[in-house]
Short mmCIF file of C-alpha atoms in Angstrom, two decimals:
data_model
loop_
_atom_site.label_atom_id
_atom_site.label_comp_id
_atom_site.label_asym_id
_atom_site.label_seq_id
_atom_site.Cartn_x
_atom_site.Cartn_y
_atom_site.Cartn_z
CA ALA P 1 60.80 -30.19 50.35
CA PHE P 2 59.61 -33.65 51.36
CA GLY P 3 62.66 -35.52 50.10
CA LEU P 4 63.03 -38.75 48.19
CA TYR P 5 60.00 -41.00 47.84
CA PHE P 6 58.96 -44.46 46.62
CA PRO P 7 56.75 -44.73 43.51
CA ARG P 8 55.14 -47.85 45.00
CA LYS P 9 53.71 -48.41 48.48
CA GLU P 10 54.65 -52.09 48.47
CA TYR P 11 56.54 -54.77 46.57
CA SER P 12 56.25 -58.57 46.51
CA GLU P 13 58.32 -61.52 45.32
CA ASN P 14 58.64 -65.29 45.69
CA VAL P 15 61.61 -66.97 47.39
CA TYR P 16 62.32 -70.68 46.96
CA ILE P 17 64.26 -73.13 49.09
CA ASP P 18 67.94 -73.58 48.22
CA GLN P 19 68.18 -70.57 45.91
CA PRO P 20 71.88 -69.70 46.16
CA ALA P 21 73.21 -66.74 48.11
CA GLY P 22 73.58 -63.75 45.81
CA THR P 23 70.35 -64.47 43.89
CA PRO P 24 68.76 -61.09 43.01
CA LEU P 25 65.07 -60.90 43.98
CA LEU P 26 63.74 -57.49 42.96
CA ARG P 27 64.84 -53.93 42.36
CA ILE P 28 63.33 -51.04 44.27
CA HIS P 29 63.42 -47.51 42.88
CA ALA P 30 63.13 -44.06 44.36
CA LEU P 31 62.29 -40.69 42.82
CA ARG P 32 63.70 -37.32 43.81
CA ASP P 33 61.91 -34.39 45.36
CA SER P 34 64.60 -31.97 44.16
CA HIS P 35 67.69 -32.02 41.96
CA GLY P 36 70.92 -33.27 43.49
CA GLU P 37 69.40 -35.85 45.81
CA VAL P 38 71.01 -39.30 45.80
CA ALA P 39 69.01 -42.30 47.00
CA HIS P 40 70.32 -44.65 49.70
CA PHE P 41 68.38 -47.81 50.60
CA HIS P 42 68.48 -49.69 53.88
CA LEU P 43 66.86 -52.79 55.40
CA CYS P 44 65.86 -53.08 59.02
CA GLN P 45 67.25 -56.19 60.64
CA ASN P 46 63.93 -57.78 61.59
CA LEU P 47 61.58 -59.83 59.44
CA ILE P 48 57.94 -59.65 60.45
CA ILE P 49 56.47 -63.15 60.24
CA SER P 50 53.09 -62.31 61.68
CA ARG P 51 51.64 -59.44 63.65
CA ALA P 52 52.88 -60.99 66.85
CA ARG P 53 56.21 -62.42 65.72
CA SER P 54 59.43 -61.14 64.25
CA HIS P 55 62.80 -62.72 63.57
CA GLU P 56 66.25 -61.34 62.97
CA ASN P 57 66.98 -61.13 59.25
CA HIS P 58 69.84 -63.43 58.19
CA TRP P 59 68.74 -64.02 54.60
CA PHE P 60 68.05 -60.76 52.78
CA GLN P 61 70.09 -57.67 52.01
CA ILE P 62 69.77 -54.62 49.77
CA ARG P 63 72.42 -52.74 47.85
CA GLU P 64 72.47 -49.29 49.35
CA LYS P 65 73.03 -47.38 46.10
CA THR P 66 71.02 -49.45 43.61
CA GLY P 67 68.03 -50.74 45.59
CA LEU P 68 68.65 -54.36 44.50
CA LEU P 69 67.23 -56.78 47.08
CA TYR P 70 69.03 -60.12 47.08
CA LEU P 71 69.59 -63.32 49.06
CA SER P 72 72.59 -62.93 51.33
CA LYS P 73 72.22 -66.52 52.56
CA SER P 74 70.61 -69.54 50.92
CA LEU P 75 67.24 -70.38 52.49
CA ASP P 76 67.30 -74.07 53.42
CA ARG P 77 64.49 -76.20 54.83
CA GLU P 78 65.53 -75.59 58.40
CA ASP P 79 65.37 -71.83 57.74
CA PHE P 80 61.94 -72.28 56.18
CA ASN P 81 60.69 -74.07 59.29
CA ILE P 82 61.95 -71.22 61.44
CA LEU P 83 60.15 -68.62 59.34
CA SER P 84 56.91 -70.55 58.80
CA VAL P 85 54.07 -71.24 61.17
CA GLY P 86 54.86 -74.96 60.92
CA ASN P 87 56.87 -77.19 58.64
CA TRP P 88 53.65 -78.55 57.10
CA MET P 89 52.89 -75.19 55.50
CA PRO P 90 53.62 -75.06 51.74
CA LEU P 91 54.05 -71.27 51.85
CA SER P 92 54.97 -68.69 54.43
CA LYS P 93 54.78 -64.92 54.06
CA VAL P 94 57.21 -62.56 55.70
CA MET P 95 57.40 -58.81 55.58
CA LEU P 96 60.32 -56.42 55.74
CA TYR P 97 60.73 -52.67 55.48
CA VAL P 98 63.03 -50.83 53.08
CA PHE P 99 63.99 -47.35 54.23
CA LEU P 100 65.07 -44.46 52.06
CA SER P 101 67.36 -41.52 52.73
CA SER P 102 69.33 -38.91 50.81
CA HIS P 103 72.42 -39.68 52.91
CA PRO P 104 74.22 -42.94 53.78
CA PHE P 105 72.55 -44.87 56.59
CA GLN P 106 74.24 -45.26 59.93
CA GLU P 107 74.40 -48.70 61.55
CA LYS P 108 70.93 -49.98 62.54
CA GLU P 109 69.29 -46.68 61.64
CA CYS P 110 65.62 -47.54 61.11
CA ASP P 111 63.68 -44.45 62.09
CA SER P 112 63.36 -42.86 58.65
CA ALA P 113 59.78 -41.84 57.89
CA THR P 114 60.21 -42.79 54.24
CA ARG P 115 59.77 -46.51 53.82
CA THR P 116 58.10 -49.12 51.64
CA THR P 117 56.97 -52.64 52.47
CA VAL P 118 58.26 -55.81 50.81
CA PHE P 119 56.18 -58.98 51.08
CA LEU P 120 58.12 -62.18 50.44
CA SER P 121 56.34 -65.47 49.83
CA LEU P 122 58.61 -68.27 51.04
CA ILE P 123 57.74 -71.38 49.03
CA ASN P 124 58.52 -74.82 50.44
CA ALA P 125 59.93 -76.10 47.15
CA THR P 126 62.94 -75.53 44.94
CA ALA P 127 62.70 -72.94 42.16
CA PRO P 128 60.78 -74.21 39.11
CA VAL P 129 62.62 -74.91 35.88
CA CYS P 130 62.24 -72.16 33.31
CA SER P 131 60.48 -74.40 30.79
CA SER P 132 57.62 -74.92 33.25
CA LEU P 133 56.89 -71.18 33.60
CA THR P 134 54.28 -69.36 31.53
CA ALA P 135 55.15 -66.20 29.60
CA ARG P 136 53.29 -64.20 32.25
CA GLN P 137 55.45 -65.69 35.03
CA LEU P 138 58.66 -65.16 33.06
CA CYS P 139 57.86 -61.54 32.27
CA PHE P 140 55.98 -60.03 35.20
CA THR P 141 55.45 -60.55 38.91
CA GLU P 142 52.02 -60.93 40.47
CA MET P 143 52.12 -57.24 41.42
CA ASP P 144 50.03 -54.81 39.43
CA LEU P 145 52.21 -52.40 37.45
CA SER P 146 50.73 -49.35 39.12
CA PHE P 147 52.83 -46.37 40.24
CA HIS P 148 52.41 -43.00 41.94
CA ILE P 149 54.52 -40.05 40.81
CA LYS P 150 54.35 -36.63 42.45
CA GLU P 151 53.67 -33.64 40.27
CA ASN P 152 56.30 -30.91 39.77
CA LYS P 153 59.20 -33.22 40.69
CA PRO P 154 62.39 -33.98 38.71
CA PRO P 155 62.31 -36.82 36.14
CA GLY P 156 63.88 -40.19 36.88
CA THR P 157 63.68 -43.96 36.56
CA PHE P 158 60.89 -45.51 38.64
CA HIS P 159 60.67 -49.14 37.51
CA GLN P 160 62.62 -51.95 35.89
CA LEU P 161 60.59 -54.30 33.69
CA GLN P 162 63.09 -57.15 33.72
CA LEU P 163 62.67 -59.49 36.70
CA PRO P 164 66.09 -59.89 38.36
CA SER P 165 65.26 -63.35 39.74
CA VAL P 166 64.02 -64.70 36.37
CA HIS P 167 66.90 -63.13 34.46
CA HIS P 168 69.34 -64.76 36.89
CA LEU P 169 67.63 -68.17 36.64
CA CYS P 170 66.67 -68.34 32.94
CA GLN P 171 69.71 -67.05 31.08
CA ASN P 172 69.08 -69.39 28.12
CA LEU P 173 65.83 -67.59 27.31
CA SER P 174 65.55 -64.33 25.37
CA ILE P 175 63.13 -61.97 27.15
CA SER P 176 62.54 -58.49 25.71
CA TYR P 177 60.13 -55.70 26.53
CA LYS P 178 58.37 -52.73 24.96
CA LEU P 179 56.35 -49.95 26.53
CA LEU P 180 53.34 -49.16 24.37
CA ALA P 181 52.17 -45.59 24.80
CA ALA P 182 50.52 -42.86 22.78
CA GLU P 183 52.93 -40.47 21.11
CA GLY P 184 54.01 -37.54 23.23
CA LEU P 185 53.54 -39.17 26.65
CA PRO P 186 56.31 -38.24 29.14
CA PHE P 187 57.68 -41.76 29.64
CA ARG P 188 60.64 -43.59 28.15
CA TYR P 189 61.71 -47.22 28.07
CA THR P 190 65.47 -47.91 27.92
CA GLU P 191 66.14 -51.27 26.31
CA ASN P 192 69.61 -52.04 27.71
CA THR P 193 68.51 -51.51 31.32
CA THR P 194 64.77 -52.33 30.88
CA GLY P 195 64.17 -49.21 32.99
CA VAL P 196 61.08 -47.02 32.68
CA SER P 197 61.58 -43.30 33.31
CA VAL P 198 59.41 -40.24 33.58
CA THR P 199 61.06 -37.71 31.27
CA GLN P 200 59.63 -34.43 32.56
CA ARG P 201 57.83 -32.87 35.48
CA LEU P 202 54.16 -33.85 35.59
CA ASP P 203 51.19 -31.58 36.27
CA ARG P 204 48.19 -33.24 37.88
CA GLU P 205 45.92 -30.37 36.88
CA GLU P 206 46.73 -31.23 33.24
CA ARG P 207 46.49 -35.03 33.55
CA GLU P 208 45.89 -37.21 36.58
CA ARG P 209 46.34 -40.73 35.19
CA TYR P 210 48.34 -42.34 32.39
CA GLU P 211 47.39 -45.74 31.01
CA LEU P 212 50.14 -47.56 29.11
CA ILE P 213 50.81 -51.18 28.14
CA ALA P 214 53.91 -53.22 28.96
CA LYS P 215 54.56 -55.86 26.30
CA CYS P 216 56.93 -58.78 26.80
CA THR P 217 58.25 -61.25 24.22
CA VAL P 218 59.84 -64.56 25.25
CA ARG P 219 61.88 -66.46 22.66
CA GLU P 220 63.20 -69.99 23.08
CA GLY P 221 64.68 -71.33 19.86
CA PHE P 222 61.96 -70.97 17.21
CA ARG P 223 59.25 -70.66 19.84
CA GLU P 224 57.90 -67.20 20.66
CA MET P 225 55.38 -66.12 23.32
CA GLN P 226 54.01 -62.65 24.01
CA VAL P 227 52.09 -61.17 26.90
CA GLU P 228 50.76 -57.67 27.59
CA VAL P 229 49.76 -56.12 30.93
CA PRO P 230 48.43 -52.67 31.93
CA PHE P 231 51.04 -50.17 33.09
CA LEU P 232 49.40 -47.37 35.10
CA VAL P 233 50.83 -44.11 36.42
CA ASN P 234 48.84 -41.94 38.83
CA VAL P 235 49.97 -38.37 39.45
CA LEU P 236 49.94 -37.28 43.09
CA ASP P 237 48.78 -33.76 43.80
CA GLU P 238 50.70 -30.87 45.24
CA ASP P 239 48.66 -27.88 46.38
CA ASP P 240 50.13 -25.52 43.79
CA SER P 241 47.13 -23.96 42.02
CA PRO P 242 44.92 -21.23 43.49
CA PRO P 243 41.14 -21.63 43.52
CA PHE P 244 39.27 -19.86 40.72
CA LEU P 245 35.82 -18.49 40.01
CA PRO P 246 33.98 -20.06 37.05
CA ASN P 247 32.55 -16.75 35.79
CA GLY P 248 35.37 -14.51 36.97
CA THR P 249 33.37 -12.63 39.60
CA ASP P 250 34.00 -12.81 43.33
CA THR P 251 30.85 -10.99 44.45
CA THR P 252 27.13 -11.62 44.22
CA GLU P 253 24.11 -9.50 45.11
CA ALA P 254 21.63 -10.68 47.72
CA VAL P 255 18.10 -9.26 47.74
CA VAL P 256 16.32 -9.78 51.05
CA GLU P 257 12.52 -9.52 51.12
CA PHE P 258 10.26 -9.55 54.16
CA ASN P 259 8.58 -12.72 55.36
CA ARG P 260 11.28 -15.02 54.02
CA LYS P 261 11.24 -18.44 55.67
CA GLU P 262 14.28 -19.70 57.58
CA GLY P 263 16.57 -21.57 55.21
CA THR P 264 15.73 -19.43 52.17
CA VAL P 265 18.75 -19.10 49.87
CA LEU P 266 19.38 -15.45 49.09
CA ALA P 267 22.54 -15.64 46.97
CA THR P 268 25.15 -18.16 45.89
CA LEU P 269 28.83 -17.94 45.04
CA THR P 270 30.73 -20.83 43.42
CA VAL P 271 34.48 -21.48 43.70
CA TYR P 272 36.42 -24.21 41.86
CA ASP P 273 39.58 -25.88 43.13
CA ALA P 274 41.39 -28.03 40.57
CA ASP P 275 44.01 -29.10 43.13
CA THR P 276 42.01 -31.08 45.62
CA THR P 277 39.12 -33.50 45.74
CA PRO P 278 36.66 -33.92 48.61
CA ILE P 279 38.48 -35.84 51.33
CA TYR P 280 37.38 -37.43 54.55
CA PRO P 281 36.84 -36.51 57.25
CA LEU P 282 34.74 -33.83 55.61
CA GLU P 283 35.82 -31.20 58.11
CA SER P 284 39.29 -31.26 56.52
CA SER P 285 37.83 -29.99 53.24
CA ARG P 286 35.46 -27.62 54.99
CA LYS P 287 38.25 -25.92 56.90
CA LYS P 288 40.32 -25.23 53.78
CA TYR P 289 37.87 -22.54 52.63
CA THR P 290 35.54 -20.75 55.01
CA GLY P 291 32.65 -18.40 54.34
CA THR P 292 32.26 -15.41 56.65
CA ILE P 293 29.79 -12.51 56.81
CA ILE P 294 31.77 -9.33 57.50
CA THR P 295 29.56 -7.05 59.56
CA ASP P 296 29.50 -5.00 62.76
CA ASP P 297 25.73 -5.41 63.07
CA PRO P 298 24.86 -8.15 65.60
CA TRP P 299 21.35 -8.51 64.10
CA ILE P 300 22.86 -9.44 60.72
CA SER P 301 25.18 -11.95 62.38
CA GLU P 302 22.22 -13.53 64.21
CA THR P 303 19.83 -13.52 61.23
CA PHE P 304 21.98 -14.68 58.32
CA ARG P 305 24.51 -17.45 57.85
CA VAL P 306 26.76 -18.78 55.11
CA GLU P 307 26.45 -22.47 54.28
CA HIS P 308 29.28 -24.33 52.57
CA ILE P 309 28.53 -27.28 50.28
CA PHE P 310 31.23 -29.02 48.21
CA ASP P 311 31.25 -31.84 45.70
CA GLU P 312 33.68 -33.52 43.36
CA ILE P 313 33.79 -32.07 39.86
CA HIS P 314 35.66 -33.13 36.73
CA PHE P 315 37.68 -30.89 34.48
CA SER P 316 38.80 -31.93 31.00
CA PRO P 317 42.05 -30.17 30.06
CA ASN P 318 43.67 -31.56 26.90
CA GLY P 319 40.87 -34.10 26.61
CA SER P 320 41.74 -35.98 29.83
CA GLN P 321 39.57 -36.09 32.93
CA VAL P 322 40.94 -34.48 36.09
CA ARG P 323 39.17 -34.45 39.44
CA GLY P 324 38.65 -31.27 41.43
CA THR P 325 36.21 -29.74 43.91
CA GLN P 326 33.29 -27.34 43.48
CA HIS P 327 32.66 -25.24 46.58
CA GLU P 328 29.29 -23.55 46.78
CA TYR P 329 28.48 -20.86 49.34
#
């Protein structure tokens, strides 16, 4: 088992000057590798300002059991100057790492292999008033709603549509969501938490990509605004399906005539693998399956060889397109 994992490789959010301590910024989720695992989140104590600079983190904290990232200290202009290249910059970007474990973190424990990156844009201005924000800004961050879920893993919640920072700031607005999806897709939206869950184990060999729509409605008095954005789920592969032969036979007959030129193809055998796609470096794919002539005759070994060619192929189970590999020997 590989343990808990993040459904996103990175997250991003804006932070404004003088937002009060306790302001929620974003919620990070984790999915389980096996039943019974409980997620614990942890921040390392350094902010990375640039590749060459880092600074001790005094401003951001994460709730260990919920993954809610929040301001633990208000960011004032002096703080902004510390974390920016110069006080003339209107925006400064900092980076921090969130670590994940199935057990409570010990003090300053930052060597977990499972981590995601959070990019924070520090804006040299106070937070905008809600009435100045567009429906798109009120409903969704600048991040694409694109997620990666491993196949054959337990179901769970992997995203929250509601923006914690906007919800905290704009309590006089009514913001509601819907997840638009074809009937029968294994995803559920829970209105009271605005959480999106995968409801069953996924199988990449059945479907590799799900394309949904997240719809948001903003109401202010008699005024109503709506916005829709793509919501994409990619299924990550686990090597769980054996290769198969397209015509069911694992042997082929080779007829060798005299005076054949070098390079003449005498016989071919094709093998399909629905699990993997051609990856680079190519030797990684080549080593997965090898072709060998089994003989005790040195002349045969010197005179004949097996060549291995492989290309990406597409299967269409249940009407959806799934990538795989065709190996030809």
